PDB file of C-alpha atoms and ligand atoms in Angstrom:
ATOM      1  CA  MET T   1     145.282  20.778  96.900  1.00 88.00           C
ATOM      2  CA  TYR T   2     146.811  21.905  93.590  1.00 92.00           C
ATOM      3  CA  ASP T   3     143.943  24.321  92.877  1.00 95.00           C
ATOM      4  CA  LYS T   4     144.076  25.826  96.370  1.00 96.00           C
ATOM      5  CA  VAL T   5     147.829  26.346  96.187  1.00 97.00           C
ATOM      6  CA  LYS T   6     147.492  27.884  92.740  1.00 97.00           C
ATOM      7  CA  GLU T   7     144.805  30.278  93.981  1.00 98.00           C
ATOM      8  CA  ALA T   8     147.039  31.382  96.869  1.00 98.00           C
ATOM      9  CA  ALA T   9     150.027  31.813  94.546  1.00 98.00           C
ATOM     10  CA  ASP T  10     147.931  33.821  92.057  1.00 97.00           C
ATOM     11  CA  PHE T  11     146.743  36.041  94.894  1.00 98.00           C
ATOM     12  CA  LEU T  12     150.332  36.763  95.976  1.00 97.00           C
ATOM     13  CA  ARG T  13     151.391  37.366  92.371  1.00 97.00           C
ATOM     14  CA  SER T  14     148.678  40.003  92.064  1.00 97.00           C
ATOM     15  CA  LYS T  15     150.037  41.863  95.119  1.00 96.00           C
ATOM     16  CA  ILE T  16     153.799  41.843  94.580  1.00 95.00           C
ATOM     17  CA  SER T  17     156.031  43.510  92.024  1.00 92.00           C
ATOM     18  CA  ALA T  18     158.596  40.712  91.725  1.00 95.00           C
ATOM     19  CA  VAL T  19     158.763  37.016  92.554  1.00 97.00           C
ATOM     20  CA  PRO T  20     161.061  36.695  95.590  1.00 97.00           C
ATOM     21  CA  GLN T  21     164.495  35.227  94.881  1.00 97.00           C
ATOM     22  CA  VAL T  22     164.547  33.905  98.433  1.00 97.00           C
ATOM     23  CA  THR T  23     161.829  33.101 100.943  1.00 97.00           C
ATOM     24  CA  VAL T  24     162.974  33.265 104.547  1.00 96.00           C
ATOM     25  CA  ILE T  25     160.994  31.491 107.254  1.00 94.00           C
ATOM     26  CA  LEU T  26     161.518  33.154 110.590  1.00 88.00           C
ATOM     27  CA  GLY T  27     160.984  30.724 113.462  1.00 73.00           C
ATOM     28  CA  SER T  28     159.999  31.489 117.062  1.00 61.00           C
ATOM     29  CA  GLY T  29     160.891  35.036 118.080  1.00 59.00           C
ATOM     30  CA  LEU T  30     163.166  35.702 115.089  1.00 64.00           C
ATOM     31  CA  SER T  31     161.286  38.522 113.416  1.00 70.00           C
ATOM     32  CA  SER T  32     163.788  41.401 113.802  1.00 73.00           C
ATOM     33  CA  LEU T  33     164.864  41.128 110.163  1.00 79.00           C
ATOM     34  CA  VAL T  34     161.636  42.666 108.927  1.00 82.00           C
ATOM     35  CA  SER T  35     162.729  46.169 109.960  1.00 83.00           C
ATOM     36  CA  MET T  36     165.654  45.970 107.524  1.00 85.00           C
ATOM     37  CA  LEU T  37     163.527  45.499 104.398  1.00 89.00           C
ATOM     38  CA  GLU T  38     163.530  48.214 101.738  1.00 87.00           C
ATOM     39  CA  ASP T  39     160.079  49.096 100.329  1.00 87.00           C
ATOM     40  CA  PRO T  40     158.285  46.560 102.511  1.00 91.00           C
ATOM     41  CA  LEU T  41     154.827  45.258 101.760  1.00 95.00           C
ATOM     42  CA  THR T  42     153.344  43.245 104.614  1.00 94.00           C
ATOM     43  CA  LEU T  43     150.412  40.891 104.159  1.00 95.00           C
ATOM     44  CA  ARG T  44     148.560  39.021 106.866  1.00 93.00           C
ATOM     45  CA  THR T  45     148.390  35.358 105.993  1.00 93.00           C
ATOM     46  CA  ASP T  46     144.673  35.285 106.803  1.00 91.00           C
ATOM     47  CA  GLU T  47     144.162  37.479 103.707  1.00 93.00           C
ATOM     48  CA  ILE T  48     145.674  34.760 101.513  1.00 96.00           C
ATOM     49  CA  PRO T  49     143.173  32.200 100.176  1.00 97.00           C
ATOM     50  CA  HIS T  50     143.423  28.794 101.912  1.00 96.00           C
ATOM     51  CA  TRP T  51     146.569  29.698 103.911  1.00 95.00           C
ATOM     52  CA  PRO T  52     146.348  27.778 107.249  1.00 93.00           C
ATOM     53  CA  ARG T  53     146.101  29.849 110.423  1.00 83.00           C
ATOM     54  CA  PRO T  54     149.025  29.315 112.818  1.00 73.00           C
ATOM     55  CA  THR T  55     147.996  28.716 116.420  1.00 76.00           C
ATOM     56  CA  ALA T  56     151.450  28.626 118.082  1.00 61.00           C
ATOM     57  CA  PRO T  57     152.298  31.490 120.437  1.00 58.00           C
ATOM     58  CA  MET T  58     154.638  34.140 118.946  1.00 54.00           C
ATOM     59  CA  HIS T  59     154.041  32.757 115.472  1.00 54.00           C
ATOM     60  CA  LYS T  60     152.524  35.743 113.769  1.00 64.00           C
ATOM     61  CA  GLY T  61     150.895  34.968 110.493  1.00 87.00           C
ATOM     62  CA  GLU T  62     152.505  37.679 108.374  1.00 91.00           C
ATOM     63  CA  ILE T  63     154.611  37.842 105.235  1.00 94.00           C
ATOM     64  CA  SER T  64     156.715  40.856 104.307  1.00 95.00           C
ATOM     65  CA  PHE T  65     157.955  41.375 100.780  1.00 96.00           C
ATOM     66  CA  GLY T  66     160.776  43.747  99.937  1.00 95.00           C
ATOM     67  CA  LYS T  67     164.408  44.083  99.064  1.00 94.00           C
ATOM     68  CA  LEU T  68     167.379  43.143 101.219  1.00 93.00           C
ATOM     69  CA  GLU T  69     170.739  44.206  99.747  1.00 93.00           C
ATOM     70  CA  GLY T  70     169.073  44.490  96.341  1.00 93.00           C
ATOM     71  CA  ILE T  71     167.619  40.980  96.441  1.00 95.00           C
ATOM     72  CA  ASP T  72     163.846  40.449  96.360  1.00 96.00           C
ATOM     73  CA  VAL T  73     162.898  38.485  99.452  1.00 96.00           C
ATOM     74  CA  ALA T  74     159.782  37.299 101.240  1.00 97.00           C
ATOM     75  CA  LEU T  75     159.989  37.047 105.010  1.00 95.00           C
ATOM     76  CA  GLN T  76     157.416  34.615 106.363  1.00 94.00           C
ATOM     77  CA  ARG T  77     156.761  35.007 110.075  1.00 89.00           C
ATOM     78  CA  GLY T  78     154.973  32.065 111.532  1.00 84.00           C
ATOM     79  CA  ARG T  79     154.893  28.547 110.212  1.00 89.00           C
ATOM     80  CA  ILE T  80     152.394  25.753 110.569  1.00 91.00           C
ATOM     81  CA  HIS T  81     153.473  22.966 112.905  1.00 93.00           C
ATOM     82  CA  TYR T  82     152.335  19.358 112.705  1.00 96.00           C
ATOM     83  CA  TYR T  83     151.686  19.382 116.482  1.00 95.00           C
ATOM     84  CA  GLU T  84     149.001  22.014 115.973  1.00 92.00           C
ATOM     85  CA  GLY T  85     146.863  19.233 114.574  1.00 94.00           C
ATOM     86  CA  TYR T  86     147.000  20.119 110.892  1.00 95.00           C
ATOM     87  CA  PRO T  87     147.460  17.374 108.325  1.00 96.00           C
ATOM     88  CA  MET T  88     150.868  17.381 106.631  1.00 97.00           C
ATOM     89  CA  SER T  89     149.314  18.792 103.461  1.00 95.00           C
ATOM     90  CA  GLU T  90     148.446  21.957 105.404  1.00 95.00           C
ATOM     91  CA  VAL T  91     151.795  22.068 107.213  1.00 96.00           C
ATOM     92  CA  VAL T  92     153.565  22.351 103.857  1.00 97.00           C
ATOM     93  CA  PHE T  93     150.914  24.495 102.141  1.00 97.00           C
ATOM     94  CA  PRO T  94     153.101  27.631 102.358  1.00 97.00           C
ATOM     95  CA  VAL T  95     156.097  25.807 100.837  1.00 98.00           C
ATOM     96  CA  ARG T  96     153.900  24.592  97.988  1.00 98.00           C
ATOM     97  CA  VAL T  97     152.785  28.175  97.385  1.00 98.00           C
ATOM     98  CA  TRP T  98     156.384  29.445  97.266  1.00 98.00           C
ATOM     99  CA  GLY T  99     157.304  26.692  94.858  1.00 97.00           C
ATOM    100  CA  GLU T 100     154.262  27.343  92.685  1.00 97.00           C
ATOM    101  CA  LEU T 101     155.101  31.052  92.665  1.00 97.00           C
ATOM    102  CA  GLY T 102     158.536  30.245  91.260  1.00 97.00           C
ATOM    103  CA  VAL T 103     160.714  30.869  94.309  1.00 98.00           C
ATOM    104  CA  LYS T 104     164.003  28.963  93.957  1.00 97.00           C
ATOM    105  CA  ARG T 105     165.551  29.334  97.424  1.00 98.00           C
ATOM    106  CA  TYR T 106     164.010  28.391 100.755  1.00 98.00           C
ATOM    107  CA  PHE T 107     165.832  29.690 103.822  1.00 97.00           C
ATOM    108  CA  ALA T 108     164.346  28.377 107.072  1.00 97.00           C
ATOM    109  CA  THR T 109     165.268  29.130 110.648  1.00 95.00           C
ATOM    110  CA  ASN T 110     164.047  27.331 113.721  1.00 94.00           C
ATOM    111  CA  ALA T 111     164.614  27.037 117.445  1.00 92.00           C
ATOM    112  CA  ALA T 112     166.103  23.704 118.433  1.00 95.00           C
ATOM    113  CA  GLY T 113     167.439  21.777 121.368  1.00 96.00           C
ATOM    114  CA  GLY T 114     171.180  21.057 121.400  1.00 97.00           C
ATOM    115  CA  VAL T 115     171.696  17.280 121.296  1.00 98.00           C
ATOM    116  CA  ASN T 116     175.414  17.394 120.553  1.00 98.00           C
ATOM    117  CA  ARG T 117     177.094  18.102 123.896  1.00 96.00           C
ATOM    118  CA  SER T 118     179.381  20.694 122.370  1.00 97.00           C
ATOM    119  CA  LEU T 119     176.401  22.947 121.532  1.00 97.00           C
ATOM    120  CA  ALA T 120     175.159  25.599 123.965  1.00 94.00           C
ATOM    121  CA  PRO T 121     172.134  27.918 123.946  1.00 92.00           C
ATOM    122  CA  GLY T 122     172.746  30.797 121.545  1.00 92.00           C
ATOM    123  CA  ASP T 123     174.776  28.677 119.105  1.00 95.00           C
ATOM    124  CA  LEU T 124     173.794  28.520 115.451  1.00 96.00           C
ATOM    125  CA  VAL T 125     173.836  25.334 113.379  1.00 98.00           C
ATOM    126  CA  LEU T 126     173.717  25.129 109.593  1.00 98.00           C
ATOM    127  CA  VAL T 127     171.785  21.924 108.956  1.00 98.00           C
ATOM    128  CA  TYR T 128     173.458  19.608 106.453  1.00 98.00           C
ATOM    129  CA  ASP T 129     171.063  16.654 106.770  1.00 98.00           C
ATOM    130  CA  HIS T 130     168.029  15.531 108.737  1.00 98.00           C
ATOM    131  CA  ILE T 131     166.407  12.557 110.396  1.00 98.00           C
ATOM    132  CA  ASN T 132     162.657  12.486 109.916  1.00 98.00           C
ATOM    133  CA  TYR T 133     161.386  10.993 113.163  1.00 98.00           C
ATOM    134  CA  MET T 134     157.877  12.429 112.801  1.00 98.00           C
ATOM    135  CA  GLY T 135     156.370   9.166 111.612  1.00 97.00           C
ATOM    136  CA  ASN T 136     154.833  10.957 108.666  1.00 98.00           C
ATOM    137  CA  ASN T 137     155.875  12.449 105.343  1.00 98.00           C
ATOM    138  CA  PRO T 138     154.248  15.404 103.568  1.00 97.00           C
ATOM    139  CA  LEU T 139     154.392  13.593 100.210  1.00 97.00           C
ATOM    140  CA  ILE T 140     152.169  10.701 101.345  1.00 97.00           C
ATOM    141  CA  GLY T 141     148.999  10.625  99.263  1.00 93.00           C
ATOM    142  CA  PRO T 142     148.119  11.172  95.631  1.00 92.00           C
ATOM    143  CA  ASN T 143     151.080  12.617  93.766  1.00 92.00           C
ATOM    144  CA  GLU T 144     150.844  15.838  91.788  1.00 89.00           C
ATOM    145  CA  LEU T 145     153.316  15.332  88.962  1.00 88.00           C
ATOM    146  CA  LYS T 146     153.156  19.031  88.106  1.00 88.00           C
ATOM    147  CA  TRP T 147     155.029  19.512  91.388  1.00 92.00           C
ATOM    148  CA  ASN T 148     157.314  16.573  91.922  1.00 92.00           C
ATOM    149  CA  VAL T 149     158.139  12.995  91.028  1.00 93.00           C
ATOM    150  CA  ARG T 150     156.702  10.190  93.160  1.00 96.00           C
ATOM    151  CA  PHE T 151     159.999   9.322  94.866  1.00 96.00           C
ATOM    152  CA  PRO T 152     162.123  12.457  95.224  1.00 97.00           C
ATOM    153  CA  ASP T 153     165.820  12.012  95.904  1.00 97.00           C
ATOM    154  CA  MET T 154     166.965  13.403  99.280  1.00 97.00           C
ATOM    155  CA  THR T 155     170.715  12.839  98.912  1.00 96.00           C
ATOM    156  CA  ARG T 156     171.483  16.534  98.573  1.00 96.00           C
ATOM    157  CA  ALA T 157     168.466  18.085 100.283  1.00 97.00           C
ATOM    158  CA  TYR T 158     170.724  20.542 102.133  1.00 98.00           C
ATOM    159  CA  VAL T 159     173.897  20.242 100.076  1.00 96.00           C
ATOM    160  CA  ASN T 160     173.504  22.932  97.457  1.00 97.00           C
ATOM    161  CA  SER T 161     175.062  26.174  96.300  1.00 96.00           C
ATOM    162  CA  PHE T 162     172.646  28.255  98.391  1.00 97.00           C
ATOM    163  CA  SER T 163     173.697  26.566 101.648  1.00 98.00           C
ATOM    164  CA  ALA T 164     177.302  27.059 100.576  1.00 97.00           C
ATOM    165  CA  LEU T 165     176.620  30.792 100.164  1.00 97.00           C
ATOM    166  CA  VAL T 166     175.099  30.932 103.643  1.00 97.00           C
ATOM    167  CA  GLU T 167     178.174  29.239 105.073  1.00 97.00           C
ATOM    168  CA  LYS T 168     180.476  31.719 103.351  1.00 96.00           C
ATOM    169  CA  ALA T 169     178.257  34.612 104.442  1.00 96.00           C
ATOM    170  CA  ALA T 170     178.561  33.580 108.090  1.00 97.00           C
ATOM    171  CA  LEU T 171     182.322  33.228 107.810  1.00 96.00           C
ATOM    172  CA  ASP T 172     182.640  36.697 106.276  1.00 95.00           C
ATOM    173  CA  ALA T 173     180.355  38.139 108.962  1.00 93.00           C
ATOM    174  CA  GLY T 174     182.542  36.618 111.677  1.00 95.00           C
ATOM    175  CA  VAL T 175     179.607  34.606 113.014  1.00 95.00           C
ATOM    176  CA  ASN T 176     180.379  31.101 114.215  1.00 96.00           C
ATOM    177  CA  LEU T 177     178.159  28.668 112.332  1.00 97.00           C
ATOM    178  CA  ASN T 178     178.350  25.004 113.350  1.00 98.00           C
ATOM    179  CA  LYS T 179     177.180  22.252 111.039  1.00 98.00           C
ATOM    180  CA  GLY T 180     174.848  19.503 112.121  1.00 98.00           C
ATOM    181  CA  VAL T 181     172.057  17.017 111.590  1.00 98.00           C
ATOM    182  CA  TYR T 182     168.521  18.019 112.616  1.00 98.00           C
ATOM    183  CA  ALA T 183     166.189  15.371 113.983  1.00 98.00           C
ATOM    184  CA  ALA T 184     162.481  16.207 113.853  1.00 98.00           C
ATOM    185  CA  PHE T 185     160.055  14.878 116.438  1.00 98.00           C
ATOM    186  CA  THR T 186     156.370  15.766 116.375  1.00 98.00           C
ATOM    187  CA  GLY T 187     156.155  17.349 119.843  1.00 94.00           C
ATOM    188  CA  PRO T 188     154.370  19.080 121.404  1.00 96.00           C
ATOM    189  CA  SER T 189     155.847  17.461 124.498  1.00 96.00           C
ATOM    190  CA  TYR T 190     159.605  17.929 124.551  1.00 96.00           C
ATOM    191  CA  GLU T 191     161.630  14.757 124.187  1.00 97.00           C
ATOM    192  CA  THR T 192     162.586  12.541 127.100  1.00 97.00           C
ATOM    193  CA  PRO T 193     166.243  12.115 128.080  1.00 97.00           C
ATOM    194  CA  ALA T 194     166.117   8.588 126.604  1.00 98.00           C
ATOM    195  CA  GLU T 195     164.791   9.925 123.300  1.00 98.00           C
ATOM    196  CA  ILE T 196     167.595  12.466 123.197  1.00 98.00           C
ATOM    197  CA  ARG T 197     170.192   9.742 123.869  1.00 98.00           C
ATOM    198  CA  MET T 198     168.642   7.800 121.012  1.00 98.00           C
ATOM    199  CA  ALA T 199     168.753  10.828 118.703  1.00 98.00           C
ATOM    200  CA  ARG T 200     172.428  11.381 119.596  1.00 98.00           C
ATOM    201  CA  THR T 201     173.222   7.735 118.921  1.00 98.00           C
ATOM    202  CA  LEU T 202     171.500   8.018 115.552  1.00 98.00           C
ATOM    203  CA  GLY T 203     173.693  10.982 114.639  1.00 98.00           C
ATOM    204  CA  ALA T 204     171.536  13.998 115.459  1.00 98.00           C
ATOM    205  CA  ASP T 205     173.120  17.264 116.630  1.00 98.00           C
ATOM    206  CA  VAL T 206     169.940  19.303 117.141  1.00 98.00           C
ATOM    207  CA  VAL T 207     166.297  18.408 117.694  1.00 98.00           C
ATOM    208  CA  GLY T 208     163.082  20.250 116.938  1.00 97.00           C
ATOM    209  CA  MET T 209     159.441  20.051 115.909  1.00 97.00           C
ATOM    210  CA  SER T 210     159.403  21.693 112.486  1.00 96.00           C
ATOM    211  CA  THR T 211     161.220  22.326 109.197  1.00 97.00           C
ATOM    212  CA  VAL T 212     161.731  18.722 108.017  1.00 98.00           C
ATOM    213  CA  PRO T 213     158.357  18.444 106.214  1.00 98.00           C
ATOM    214  CA  GLU T 214     159.045  21.848 104.630  1.00 98.00           C
ATOM    215  CA  VAL T 215     162.485  20.820 103.375  1.00 98.00           C
ATOM    216  CA  ILE T 216     161.147  17.558 101.949  1.00 98.00           C
ATOM    217  CA  VAL T 217     158.660  19.519  99.850  1.00 98.00           C
ATOM    218  CA  ALA T 218     161.072  22.333  98.955  1.00 98.00           C
ATOM    219  CA  ASN T 219     163.617  19.779  97.783  1.00 98.00           C
ATOM    220  CA  ALA T 220     161.006  17.770  95.873  1.00 97.00           C
ATOM    221  CA  MET T 221     159.867  20.944  94.087  1.00 97.00           C
ATOM    222  CA  GLY T 222     163.419  21.798  93.066  1.00 97.00           C
ATOM    223  CA  MET T 223     164.072  24.629  95.507  1.00 97.00           C
ATOM    224  CA  GLU T 224     167.453  24.951  97.193  1.00 98.00           C
ATOM    225  CA  ALA T 225     166.969  24.739 100.953  1.00 98.00           C
ATOM    226  CA  ALA T 226     169.210  26.249 103.610  1.00 98.00           C
ATOM    227  CA  VAL T 227     168.327  25.799 107.275  1.00 98.00           C
ATOM    228  CA  ILE T 228     169.804  27.398 110.360  1.00 97.00           C
ATOM    229  CA  SER T 229     168.844  26.017 113.755  1.00 96.00           C
ATOM    230  CA  CYS T 230     169.201  28.380 116.683  1.00 94.00           C
ATOM    231  CA  VAL T 231     170.046  26.365 119.762  1.00 94.00           C
ATOM    232  CA  SER T 232     167.654  27.598 122.442  1.00 91.00           C
ATOM    233  CA  ASN T 233     168.299  25.010 125.134  1.00 93.00           C
ATOM    234  CA  TYR T 234     170.261  21.917 126.022  1.00 95.00           C
ATOM    235  CA  ALA T 235     168.137  18.978 124.869  1.00 95.00           C
ATOM    236  CA  ALA T 236     166.400  16.978 127.579  1.00 94.00           C
ATOM    237  CA  GLY T 237     168.596  15.140 130.054  1.00 92.00           C
ATOM    238  CA  ILE T 238     171.819  17.048 129.439  1.00 93.00           C
ATOM    239  CA  THR T 239     171.369  19.309 132.462  1.00 90.00           C
ATOM    240  CA  MET T 240     168.187  17.765 133.956  1.00 81.00           C
ATOM    241  CA  GLN T 241     166.710  21.306 134.094  1.00 82.00           C
ATOM    242  CA  PRO T 242     163.060  21.247 132.994  1.00 82.00           C
ATOM    243  CA  LEU T 243     162.534  22.715 129.496  1.00 81.00           C
ATOM    244  CA  THR T 244     160.231  25.689 129.170  1.00 80.00           C
ATOM    245  CA  GLU T 245     158.851  27.627 126.268  1.00 79.00           C
ATOM    246  CA  GLU T 246     160.134  30.900 127.816  1.00 80.00           C
ATOM    247  CA  GLU T 247     163.675  29.580 127.600  1.00 76.00           C
ATOM    248  CA  VAL T 248     163.187  28.906 123.896  1.00 72.00           C
ATOM    249  CA  LEU T 249     161.814  32.375 123.184  1.00 73.00           C
ATOM    250  CA  ASP T 250     164.490  34.150 125.276  1.00 75.00           C
ATOM    251  CA  ALA T 251     167.292  32.377 123.420  1.00 76.00           C
ATOM    252  CA  ALA T 252     165.761  33.389 120.089  1.00 72.00           C
ATOM    253  CA  LYS T 253     166.264  37.029 121.074  1.00 72.00           C
ATOM    254  CA  LEU T 254     169.967  36.382 121.741  1.00 76.00           C
ATOM    255  CA  VAL T 255     170.641  35.102 118.235  1.00 86.00           C
ATOM    256  CA  GLY T 256     168.672  37.759 116.340  1.00 85.00           C
ATOM    257  CA  ASP T 257     171.721  39.936 115.712  1.00 85.00           C
ATOM    258  CA  LYS T 258     173.949  37.062 114.533  1.00 90.00           C
ATOM    259  CA  LEU T 259     171.227  35.779 112.224  1.00 91.00           C
ATOM    260  CA  SER T 260     170.613  39.224 110.758  1.00 90.00           C
ATOM    261  CA  ARG T 261     174.299  39.523 109.879  1.00 91.00           C
ATOM    262  CA  ILE T 262     174.227  36.148 108.175  1.00 94.00           C
ATOM    263  CA  PHE T 263     171.077  37.061 106.231  1.00 94.00           C
ATOM    264  CA  ILE T 264     172.453  40.393 105.044  1.00 93.00           C
ATOM    265  CA  ASN T 265     175.731  38.840 103.940  1.00 95.00           C
ATOM    266  CA  THR T 266     173.924  35.989 102.206  1.00 96.00           C
ATOM    267  CA  MET T 267     171.940  38.484 100.127  1.00 95.00           C
ATOM    268  CA  ARG T 268     175.172  40.328  99.303  1.00 94.00           C
ATOM    269  CA  GLU T 269     176.755  37.058  98.198  1.00 93.00           C
ATOM    270  CA  LEU T 270     173.692  36.228  96.156  1.00 94.00           C
ATOM    271  CA  ARG T 271     173.788  39.598  94.416  1.00 92.00           C
ATOM    272  CA  SER T 272     177.328  38.965  93.266  1.00 88.00           C
ATOM    273  CA  HIS T 273     176.517  35.411  92.144  1.00 79.00           C
ATOM    274  CA  VAL T 274     173.189  35.730  90.365  1.00 65.00           C
TER     275      VAL T 274
HETATM  276  N1  HPA S   1     163.111  19.868 121.525  1.00 75.47           N
HETATM  277  C1  HPA S   1     162.234  19.999 120.521  1.00 75.47           C
HETATM  278  N2  HPA S   1     161.948  21.163 119.968  1.00 75.47           N
HETATM  279  C2  HPA S   1     162.585  22.250 120.446  1.00 75.47           C
HETATM  280  C3  HPA S   1     163.504  22.171 121.498  1.00 75.47           C
HETATM  281  C4  HPA S   1     163.783  20.908 122.072  1.00 75.47           C
HETATM  282  O1  HPA S   1     164.585  20.755 123.002  1.00 75.47           O
HETATM  283  N3  HPA S   1     163.948  23.440 121.721  1.00 75.47           N
HETATM  284  C5  HPA S   1     163.317  24.229 120.826  1.00 75.47           C
HETATM  285  N4  HPA S   1     162.484  23.530 120.051  1.00 75.47           N
END
């Protein structure tokens, strides 16, 4: 895997003028930020050697490079989900490439179900910890010491100065940003009401099918991770309404503006801190 990741990273390096200071992963339906990039360069991920092809609807395989408020960023639209059938090593391939390229900050967004009863669709949650309920871990297998130690610490996987900047950026932008714990299930079926009760009992505030493997690898490789979950629906059993994919994608549109304001302010904050 090391050689494949290196080849992909070398390919990107040959195309871009500067290593991004931040990579932003835009989850389901959250691609509006791309139009705000200065001097954008967009690559299709199928041009990149060994990059897995996303199969999920609305997950376009594209990466745009450019500047946002003077900060070099990469906006990755489309991620690889475990439920698509890829092995974990492929799910986290993009994160490995960002790490190998020298990116230090990993900013992920996702759509999530609200487990905490005080959350409603359209709310944003800054993740401060996670519960990995996927029954798998992207670091299982032979360890590449060039990348990370065998047993990476996860105590401060989300508690870092980058997440603190995001929190301040939201406050300054007047956007309400809750804080919560993200529990990851594999999907692709949504959870049952009993599973959601369990997740709540275990301390989860939001639930989803992505991001956790990415953060494990980002953290292990020494990147600072910040994650915002966009609550797209009440988790199963709260209203007893059936969950649909349309609901998830519609809610993503609602939060686009709030997220954009947070992103812009985060880059402003970063410019004055770096
Ligand atoms: N569960 C799991 N993943 C999700 C949900 C949910 O309720 N909403 C959006 N992604």
